[in-house]
Structure formats: structure tokens, C-alpha cells
PDB file of C-alpha atoms in Angstrom:
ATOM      1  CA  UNK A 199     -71.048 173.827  72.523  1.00  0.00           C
ATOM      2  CA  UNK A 200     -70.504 171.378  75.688  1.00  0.00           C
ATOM      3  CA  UNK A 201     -73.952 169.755  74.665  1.00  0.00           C
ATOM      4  CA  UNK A 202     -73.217 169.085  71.423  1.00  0.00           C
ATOM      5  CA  UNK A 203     -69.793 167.708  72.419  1.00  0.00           C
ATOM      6  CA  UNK A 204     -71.099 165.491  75.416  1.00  0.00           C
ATOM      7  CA  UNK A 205     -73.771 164.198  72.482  1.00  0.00           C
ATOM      8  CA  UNK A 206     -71.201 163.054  69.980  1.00  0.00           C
ATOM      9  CA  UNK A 207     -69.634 161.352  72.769  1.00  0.00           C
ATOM     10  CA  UNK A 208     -72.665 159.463  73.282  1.00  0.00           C
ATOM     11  CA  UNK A 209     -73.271 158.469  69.996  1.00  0.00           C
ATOM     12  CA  UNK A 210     -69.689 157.172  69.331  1.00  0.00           C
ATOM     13  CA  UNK A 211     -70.293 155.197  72.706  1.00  0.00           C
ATOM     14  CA  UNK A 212     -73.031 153.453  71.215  1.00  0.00           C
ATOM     15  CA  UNK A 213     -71.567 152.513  68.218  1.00  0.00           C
ATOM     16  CA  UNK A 214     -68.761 151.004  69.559  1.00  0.00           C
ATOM     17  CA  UNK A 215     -71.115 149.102  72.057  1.00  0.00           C
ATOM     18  CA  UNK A 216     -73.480 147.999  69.204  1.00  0.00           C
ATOM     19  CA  UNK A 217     -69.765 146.753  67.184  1.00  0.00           C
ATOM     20  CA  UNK A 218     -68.681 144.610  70.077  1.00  0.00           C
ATOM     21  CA  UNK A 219     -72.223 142.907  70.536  1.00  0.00           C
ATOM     22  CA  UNK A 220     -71.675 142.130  66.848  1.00  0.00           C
ATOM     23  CA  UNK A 221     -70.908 138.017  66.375  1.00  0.00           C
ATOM     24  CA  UNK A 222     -67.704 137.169  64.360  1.00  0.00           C
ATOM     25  CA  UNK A 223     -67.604 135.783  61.214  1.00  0.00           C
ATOM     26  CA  UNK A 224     -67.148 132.153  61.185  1.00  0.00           C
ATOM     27  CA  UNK A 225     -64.788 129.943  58.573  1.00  0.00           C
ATOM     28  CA  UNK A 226     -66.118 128.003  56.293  1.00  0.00           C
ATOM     29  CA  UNK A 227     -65.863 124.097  56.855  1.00  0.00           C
ATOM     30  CA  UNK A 228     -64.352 121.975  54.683  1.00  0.00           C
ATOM     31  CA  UNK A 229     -67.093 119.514  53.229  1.00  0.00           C
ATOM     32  CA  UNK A 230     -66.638 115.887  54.157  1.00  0.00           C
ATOM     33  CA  UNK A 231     -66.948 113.198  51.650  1.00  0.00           C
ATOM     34  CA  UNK A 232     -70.400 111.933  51.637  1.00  0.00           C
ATOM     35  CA  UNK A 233     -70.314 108.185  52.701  1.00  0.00           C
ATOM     36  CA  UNK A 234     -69.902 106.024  49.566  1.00  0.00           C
ATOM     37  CA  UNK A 235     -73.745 104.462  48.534  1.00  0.00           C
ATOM     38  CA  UNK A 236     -74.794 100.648  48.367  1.00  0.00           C
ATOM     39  CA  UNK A 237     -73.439 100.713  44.558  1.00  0.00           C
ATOM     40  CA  UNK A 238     -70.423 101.443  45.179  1.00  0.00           C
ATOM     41  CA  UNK A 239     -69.379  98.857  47.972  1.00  0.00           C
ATOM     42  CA  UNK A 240     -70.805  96.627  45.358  1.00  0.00           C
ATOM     43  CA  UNK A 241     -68.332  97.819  42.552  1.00  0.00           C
ATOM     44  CA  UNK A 242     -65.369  97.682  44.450  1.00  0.00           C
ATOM     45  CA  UNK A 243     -66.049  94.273  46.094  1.00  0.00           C
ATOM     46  CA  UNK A 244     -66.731  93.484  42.584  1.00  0.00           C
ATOM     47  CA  UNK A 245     -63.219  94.866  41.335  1.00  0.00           C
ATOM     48  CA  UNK A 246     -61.403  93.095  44.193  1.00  0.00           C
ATOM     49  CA  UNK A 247     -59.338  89.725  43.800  1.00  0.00           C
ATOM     50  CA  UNK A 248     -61.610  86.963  45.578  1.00  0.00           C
ATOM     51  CA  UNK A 249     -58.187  85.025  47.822  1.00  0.00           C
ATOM     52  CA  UNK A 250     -57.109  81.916  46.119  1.00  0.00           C
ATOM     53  CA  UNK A 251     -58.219  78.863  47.893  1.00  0.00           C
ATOM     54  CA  UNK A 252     -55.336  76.920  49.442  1.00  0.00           C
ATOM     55  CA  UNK A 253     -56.320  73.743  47.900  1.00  0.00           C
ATOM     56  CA  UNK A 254     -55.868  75.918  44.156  1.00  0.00           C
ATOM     57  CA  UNK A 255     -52.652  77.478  45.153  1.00  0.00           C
ATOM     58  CA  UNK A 256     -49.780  76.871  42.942  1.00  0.00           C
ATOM     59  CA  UNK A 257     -47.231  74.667  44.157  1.00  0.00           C
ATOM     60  CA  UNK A 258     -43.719  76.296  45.000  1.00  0.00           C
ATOM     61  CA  UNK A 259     -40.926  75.490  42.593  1.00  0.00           C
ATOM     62  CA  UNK A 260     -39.037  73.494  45.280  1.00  0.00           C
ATOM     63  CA  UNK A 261     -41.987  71.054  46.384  1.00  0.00           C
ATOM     64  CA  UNK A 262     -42.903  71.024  42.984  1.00  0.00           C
ATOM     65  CA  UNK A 263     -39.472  69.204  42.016  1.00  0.00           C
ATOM     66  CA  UNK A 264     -40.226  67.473  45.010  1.00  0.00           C
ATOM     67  CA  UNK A 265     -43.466  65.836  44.200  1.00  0.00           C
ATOM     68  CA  UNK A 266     -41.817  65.240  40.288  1.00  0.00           C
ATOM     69  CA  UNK A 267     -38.885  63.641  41.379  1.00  0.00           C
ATOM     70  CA  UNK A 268     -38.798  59.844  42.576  1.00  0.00           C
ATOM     71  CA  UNK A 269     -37.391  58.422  45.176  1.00  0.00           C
ATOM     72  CA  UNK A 270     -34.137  56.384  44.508  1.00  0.00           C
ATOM     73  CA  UNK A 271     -33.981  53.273  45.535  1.00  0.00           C
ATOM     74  CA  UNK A 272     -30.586  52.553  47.330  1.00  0.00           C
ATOM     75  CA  UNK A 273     -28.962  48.898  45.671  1.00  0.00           C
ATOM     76  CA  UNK A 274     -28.572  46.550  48.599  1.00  0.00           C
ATOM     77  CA  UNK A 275     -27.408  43.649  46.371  1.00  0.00           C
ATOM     78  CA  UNK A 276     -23.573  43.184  46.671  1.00  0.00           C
ATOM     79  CA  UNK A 277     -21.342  44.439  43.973  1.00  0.00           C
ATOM     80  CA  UNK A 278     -19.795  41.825  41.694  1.00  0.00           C
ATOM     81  CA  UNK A 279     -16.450  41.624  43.076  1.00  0.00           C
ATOM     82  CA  UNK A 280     -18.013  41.011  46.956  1.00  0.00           C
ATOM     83  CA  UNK A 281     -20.154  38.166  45.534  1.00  0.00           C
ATOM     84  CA  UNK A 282     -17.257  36.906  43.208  1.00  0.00           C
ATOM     85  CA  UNK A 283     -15.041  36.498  46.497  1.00  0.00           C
ATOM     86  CA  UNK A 284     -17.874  35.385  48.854  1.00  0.00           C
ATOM     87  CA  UNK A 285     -18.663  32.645  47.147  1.00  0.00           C
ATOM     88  CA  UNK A 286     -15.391  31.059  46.768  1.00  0.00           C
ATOM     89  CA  UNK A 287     -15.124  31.509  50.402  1.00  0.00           C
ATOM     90  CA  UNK A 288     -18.338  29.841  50.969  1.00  0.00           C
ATOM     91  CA  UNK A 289     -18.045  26.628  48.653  1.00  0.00           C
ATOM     92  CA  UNK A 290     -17.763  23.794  50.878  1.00  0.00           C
ATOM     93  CA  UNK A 291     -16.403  22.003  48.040  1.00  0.00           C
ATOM     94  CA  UNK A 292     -13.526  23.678  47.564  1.00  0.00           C
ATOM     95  CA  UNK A 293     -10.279  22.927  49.946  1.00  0.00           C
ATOM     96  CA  UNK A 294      -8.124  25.998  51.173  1.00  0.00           C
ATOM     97  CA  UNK A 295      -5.529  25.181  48.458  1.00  0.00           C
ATOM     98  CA  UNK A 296      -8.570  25.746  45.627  1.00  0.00           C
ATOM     99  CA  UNK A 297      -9.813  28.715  47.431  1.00  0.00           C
ATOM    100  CA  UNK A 298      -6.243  30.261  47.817  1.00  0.00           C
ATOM    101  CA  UNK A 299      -5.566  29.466  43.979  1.00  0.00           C
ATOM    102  CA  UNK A 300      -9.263  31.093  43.190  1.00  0.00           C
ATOM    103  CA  UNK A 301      -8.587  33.939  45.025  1.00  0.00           C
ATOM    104  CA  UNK A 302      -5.356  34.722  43.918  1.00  0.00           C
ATOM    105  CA  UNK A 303      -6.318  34.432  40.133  1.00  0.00           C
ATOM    106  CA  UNK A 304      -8.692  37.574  41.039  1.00  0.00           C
ATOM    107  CA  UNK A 305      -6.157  39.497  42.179  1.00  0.00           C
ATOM    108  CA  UNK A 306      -5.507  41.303  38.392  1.00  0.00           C
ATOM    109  CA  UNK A 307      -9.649  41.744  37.958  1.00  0.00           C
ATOM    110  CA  UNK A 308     -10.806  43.146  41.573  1.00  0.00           C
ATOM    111  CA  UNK A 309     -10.754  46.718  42.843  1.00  0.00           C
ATOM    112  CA  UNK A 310      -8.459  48.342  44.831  1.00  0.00           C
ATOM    113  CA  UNK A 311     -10.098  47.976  47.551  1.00  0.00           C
ATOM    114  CA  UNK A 312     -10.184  44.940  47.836  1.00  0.00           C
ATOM    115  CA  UNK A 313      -6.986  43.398  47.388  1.00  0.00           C
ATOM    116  CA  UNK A 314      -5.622  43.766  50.763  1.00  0.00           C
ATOM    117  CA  UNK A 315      -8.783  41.179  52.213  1.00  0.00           C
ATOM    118  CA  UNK A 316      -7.921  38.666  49.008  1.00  0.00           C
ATOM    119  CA  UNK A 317      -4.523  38.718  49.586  1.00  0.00           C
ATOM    120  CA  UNK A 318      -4.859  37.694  53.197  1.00  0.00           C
ATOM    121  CA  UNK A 319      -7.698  35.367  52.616  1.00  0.00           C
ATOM    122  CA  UNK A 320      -5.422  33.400  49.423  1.00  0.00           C
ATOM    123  CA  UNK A 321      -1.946  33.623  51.588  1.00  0.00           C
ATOM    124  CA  UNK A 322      -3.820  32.307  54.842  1.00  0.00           C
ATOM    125  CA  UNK A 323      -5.255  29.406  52.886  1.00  0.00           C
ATOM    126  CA  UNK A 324      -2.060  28.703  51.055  1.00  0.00           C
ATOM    127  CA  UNK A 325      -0.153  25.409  51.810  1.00  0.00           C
ATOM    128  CA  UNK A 326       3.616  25.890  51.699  1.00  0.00           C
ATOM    129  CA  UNK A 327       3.572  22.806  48.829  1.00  0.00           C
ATOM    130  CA  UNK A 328       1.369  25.125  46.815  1.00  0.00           C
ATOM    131  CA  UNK A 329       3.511  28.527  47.459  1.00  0.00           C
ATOM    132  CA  UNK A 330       4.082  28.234  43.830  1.00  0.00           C
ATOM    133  CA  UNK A 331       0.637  29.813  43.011  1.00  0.00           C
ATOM    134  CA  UNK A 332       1.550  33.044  44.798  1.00  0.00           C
ATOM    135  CA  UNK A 333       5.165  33.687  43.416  1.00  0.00           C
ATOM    136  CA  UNK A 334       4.514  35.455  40.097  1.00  0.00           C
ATOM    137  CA  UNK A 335       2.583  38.023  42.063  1.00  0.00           C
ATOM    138  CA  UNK A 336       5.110  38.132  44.481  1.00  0.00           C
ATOM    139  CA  UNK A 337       8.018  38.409  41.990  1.00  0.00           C
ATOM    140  CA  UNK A 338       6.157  40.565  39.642  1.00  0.00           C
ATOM    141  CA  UNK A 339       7.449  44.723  40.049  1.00  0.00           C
ATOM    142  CA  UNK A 340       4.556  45.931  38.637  1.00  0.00           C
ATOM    143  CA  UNK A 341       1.911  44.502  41.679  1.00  0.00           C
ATOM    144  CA  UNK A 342       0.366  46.484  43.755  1.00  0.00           C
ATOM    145  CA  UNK A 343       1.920  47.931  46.798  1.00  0.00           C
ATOM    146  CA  UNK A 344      -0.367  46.541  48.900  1.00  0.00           C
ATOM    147  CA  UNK A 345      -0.751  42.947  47.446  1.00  0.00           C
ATOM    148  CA  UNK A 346       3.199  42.725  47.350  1.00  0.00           C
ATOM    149  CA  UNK A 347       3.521  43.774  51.219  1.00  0.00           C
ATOM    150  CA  UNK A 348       1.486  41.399  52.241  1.00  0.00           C
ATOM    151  CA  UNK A 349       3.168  38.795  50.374  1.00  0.00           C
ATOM    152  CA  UNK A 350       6.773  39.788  51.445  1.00  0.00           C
ATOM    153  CA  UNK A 351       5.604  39.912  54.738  1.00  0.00           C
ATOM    154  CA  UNK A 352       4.030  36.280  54.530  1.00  0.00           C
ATOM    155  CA  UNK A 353       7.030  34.639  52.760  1.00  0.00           C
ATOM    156  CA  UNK A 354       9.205  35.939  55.721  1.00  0.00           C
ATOM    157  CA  UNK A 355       6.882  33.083  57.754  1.00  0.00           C
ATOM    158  CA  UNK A 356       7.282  30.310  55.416  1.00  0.00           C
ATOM    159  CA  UNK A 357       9.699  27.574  55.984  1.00  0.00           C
ATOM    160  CA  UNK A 358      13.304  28.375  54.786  1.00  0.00           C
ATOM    161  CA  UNK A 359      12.874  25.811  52.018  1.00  0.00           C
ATOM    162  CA  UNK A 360      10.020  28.608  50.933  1.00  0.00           C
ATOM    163  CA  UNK A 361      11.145  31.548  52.107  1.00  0.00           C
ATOM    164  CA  UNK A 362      15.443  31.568  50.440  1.00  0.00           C
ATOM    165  CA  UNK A 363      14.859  30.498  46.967  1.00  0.00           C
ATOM    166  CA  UNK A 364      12.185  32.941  46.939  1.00  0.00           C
ATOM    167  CA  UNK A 365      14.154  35.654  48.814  1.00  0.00           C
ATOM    168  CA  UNK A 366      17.069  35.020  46.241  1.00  0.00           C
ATOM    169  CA  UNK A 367      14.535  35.455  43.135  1.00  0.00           C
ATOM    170  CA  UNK A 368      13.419  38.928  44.625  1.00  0.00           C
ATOM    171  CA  UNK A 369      17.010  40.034  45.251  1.00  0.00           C
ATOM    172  CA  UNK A 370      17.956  39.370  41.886  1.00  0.00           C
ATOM    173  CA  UNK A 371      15.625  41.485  40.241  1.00  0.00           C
ATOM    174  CA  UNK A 372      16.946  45.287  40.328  1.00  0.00           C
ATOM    175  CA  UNK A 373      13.705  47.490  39.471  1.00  0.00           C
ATOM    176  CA  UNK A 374      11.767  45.211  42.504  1.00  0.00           C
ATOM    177  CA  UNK A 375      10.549  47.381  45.269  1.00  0.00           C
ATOM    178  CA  UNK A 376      11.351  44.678  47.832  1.00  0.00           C
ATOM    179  CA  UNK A 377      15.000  43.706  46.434  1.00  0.00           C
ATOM    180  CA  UNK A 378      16.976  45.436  49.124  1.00  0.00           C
ATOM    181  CA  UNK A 379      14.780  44.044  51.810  1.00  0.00           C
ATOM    182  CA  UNK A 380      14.869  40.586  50.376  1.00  0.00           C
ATOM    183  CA  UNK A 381      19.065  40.536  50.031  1.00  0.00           C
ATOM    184  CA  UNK A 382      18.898  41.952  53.819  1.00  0.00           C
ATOM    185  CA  UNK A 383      16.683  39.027  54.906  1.00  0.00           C
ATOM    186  CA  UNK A 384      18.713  36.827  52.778  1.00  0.00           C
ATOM    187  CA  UNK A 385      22.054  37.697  54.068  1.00  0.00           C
ATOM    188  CA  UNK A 386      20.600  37.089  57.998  1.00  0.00           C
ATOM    189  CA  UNK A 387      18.737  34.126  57.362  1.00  0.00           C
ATOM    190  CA  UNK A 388      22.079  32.080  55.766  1.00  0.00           C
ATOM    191  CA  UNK A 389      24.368  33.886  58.262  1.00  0.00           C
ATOM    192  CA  UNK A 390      26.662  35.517  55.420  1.00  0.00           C
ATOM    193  CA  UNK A 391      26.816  38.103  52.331  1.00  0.00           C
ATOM    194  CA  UNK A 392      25.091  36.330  49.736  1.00  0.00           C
ATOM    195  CA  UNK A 393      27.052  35.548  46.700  1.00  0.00           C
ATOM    196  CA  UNK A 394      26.433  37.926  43.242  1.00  0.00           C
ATOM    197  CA  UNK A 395      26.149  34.875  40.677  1.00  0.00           C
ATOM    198  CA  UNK A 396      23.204  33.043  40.508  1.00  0.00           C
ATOM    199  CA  UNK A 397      24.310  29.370  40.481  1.00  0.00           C
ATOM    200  CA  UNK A 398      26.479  29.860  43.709  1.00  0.00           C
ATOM    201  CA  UNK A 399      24.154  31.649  45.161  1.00  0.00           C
ATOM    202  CA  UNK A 400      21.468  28.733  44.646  1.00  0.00           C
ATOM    203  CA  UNK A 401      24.229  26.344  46.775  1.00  0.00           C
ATOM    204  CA  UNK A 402      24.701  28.404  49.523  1.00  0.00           C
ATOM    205  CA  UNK A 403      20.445  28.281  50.355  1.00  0.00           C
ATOM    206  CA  UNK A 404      20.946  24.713  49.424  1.00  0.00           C
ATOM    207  CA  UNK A 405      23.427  24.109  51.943  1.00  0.00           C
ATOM    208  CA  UNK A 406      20.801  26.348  53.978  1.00  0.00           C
ATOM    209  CA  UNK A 407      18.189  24.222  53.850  1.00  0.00           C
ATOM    210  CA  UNK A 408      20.252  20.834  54.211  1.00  0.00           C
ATOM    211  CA  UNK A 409      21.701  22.646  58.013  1.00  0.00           C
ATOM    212  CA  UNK A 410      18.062  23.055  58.527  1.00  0.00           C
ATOM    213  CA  UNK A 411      16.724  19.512  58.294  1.00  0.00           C
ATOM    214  CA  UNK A 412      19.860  17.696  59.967  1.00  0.00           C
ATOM    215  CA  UNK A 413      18.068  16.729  63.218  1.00  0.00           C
ATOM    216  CA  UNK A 414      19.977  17.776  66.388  1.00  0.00           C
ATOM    217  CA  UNK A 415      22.445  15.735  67.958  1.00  0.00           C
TER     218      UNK A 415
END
């Protein structure tokens, strides 16, 4: 009975040695994609976009309008008001008194903008005989602001036989933006309130004038 039992013993000994000398089973690997042939490199270069040369590139939109558009030329010639002016100023046939008269007759045609330099250029070239040429602008409401300053202003310098007859015109007229001014400077250039009628009005700068040109004694 012990025999038998130290036998089995034995045999189950083996077996277990002859299991663990046993190799495992390996996994199966996963199969790698076989590298692509000579054919196919071809195909796909085939397949693929060639890159566009620069030099066939389309243009952008923005240096597209760039190359359609031309260049503008800037004018450099003066406009037709600066040449109108300059050359009245530069005929060397004309005296001051033309050019003053010239320049004043532009005064309803020429810009804004330049009124203020023909107004100076006219009253500076104006001889007090010829102050005649300037008094519808300057007793006209409706000219420009600017114009009419500078002729207030300018009249203000004239001899009295200029300036108070003048004066008394612009005082006269109501809707004038100068009237109050010009009965001010009235009243302080013949030393008293300035009569409200015309005609004796007219005697008192008269009388003005006259006290003026008595030499002193």
C-alpha cells in the first residue's frame, strides 16, 4: 500500500515538472502594412497638385486694383481766380488806381477765400481821390463780412473829407451791420451827437472838414 502511494506521488511529480518545462503560448502579432511598391509612389505623386509657380500665381485682389488703377496726376497749374488776381498784380501797365479798380470789380466773382487778400490788395492801392470805387461795397448790407471789415476798418484811416460823408452814409442805413459803429465814429470824430436829418447832418461834416483845413494860427 505505501509503494503504491509513494509511486503515484512520483508520477504526479513528473507531470507537474514536465508542465512547467512546457513554453507559453505566444500572441499573435498584428501584421504590419507591407511597404507601398514603386507603382504606387508613382500614382500618388501622380494624384498630387504640382505647387504653382510664383511667376503663375494669381494676383491678390488689392495689388490687382493696384496695378489697374493709374496714378493721378496732382494739377500744379493755378486755379482761375489765383491767375485772374496775379496778373492784375503783375501788369506793369497798370497804375495802383487800375489795379485797385480791377481788383475790386472781382470781388462779386472770386471765392471765399479769397476776398480777404483782394480786399487788402484793392484798399492798399486805392487813392483817396478814387475812394469812390470802393463805396458801393462798403455801403452795400449784403457784402461779405469779411470784405466789409476790412473796408470799415480802412475808411477809419482815410482823411476826414473820406472818412464823414462816408461814415454818415453807413449810419443812415438801418439793416447795415456797421451802422452803430459808423454813428459812434461819427459822433467822436465831429465832437457832438450827430443830427437825425440828412441835410443837417451833411453841414455839420461840412463844417468838419472846413475846421480841418483852416491852417493853424
Amino acid at each position: 500500500m505505501i509503494t503504491t502511494t509513494v509511486f503515484a506521488l512520483c508520477v504526479i511529480t513528473a507531470v507537474v515538472f514536465a508542465l512547467r518545462g512546457k513554453p507559453a503560448a505566444t500572441q499573435p502579432q498584428s501584421r504590419s502594412a507591407p511597404p507601398p511598391s514603386d507603382s504606387s509612389a508613382l500614382n500618388t505623386a501622380a494624384i498630387s497638385p504640382s505647387p504653382t509657380p510664383p511667376s503663375q500665381r494669381p494676383e491678390s485682389s488689392a495689388s490687382a486694383d493696384l496695378t489697374l488703377r493709374p496714378e493721378l496726376e496732382l494739377e500744379q497749374s493755378s486755379l482761375p481766380a489765383e491767375a485772374r488776381l496775379a496778373a492784375i498784380l503783375e501788369n506793369r501797365s497798370l497804375t495802383n488806381e487800375a489795379k485797385a479798380r480791377y481788383l475790386l470789380a472781382t470781388l462779386g466773382s472770386i471765392p471765399d477765400e479769397a476776398l480777404l487778400f483782394t480786399a487788402e490788395a484793392a484798399l492798399q492801392r486805392l487813392p483817396d481821390k478814387a475812394y469812390q470805387a470802393a463805396l458801393p461795397h462798403l455801403l452795400n448790407p449784403q457784402t461779405h463780412g469779411q470784405v466789409l471789415s476790412v473796408l470799415f476798418n480802412d475808411l477809419l484811416e482815410r482823411p476826414d473829407a473820406v472818412t464823414l460823408p462816408a461814415l454818415a452814409d453807413v449810419a443812415a442805413n438801418a439793416d447795415h451791420p456797421f451802422a452803430e459803429s459808423a454813428r459812434d465814429n461819427l459822433r467822436l470824430l465831429l465832437g457832438t451827437e450827430p443830427s437825425s436829418d440828412r441835410l443837417a447832418v451833411q453841414a455839420q461834416i461840412r463844417d468838419a472838414i472846413s475846421a480841418e483845413r483852416k491852417p493853424e494860427p
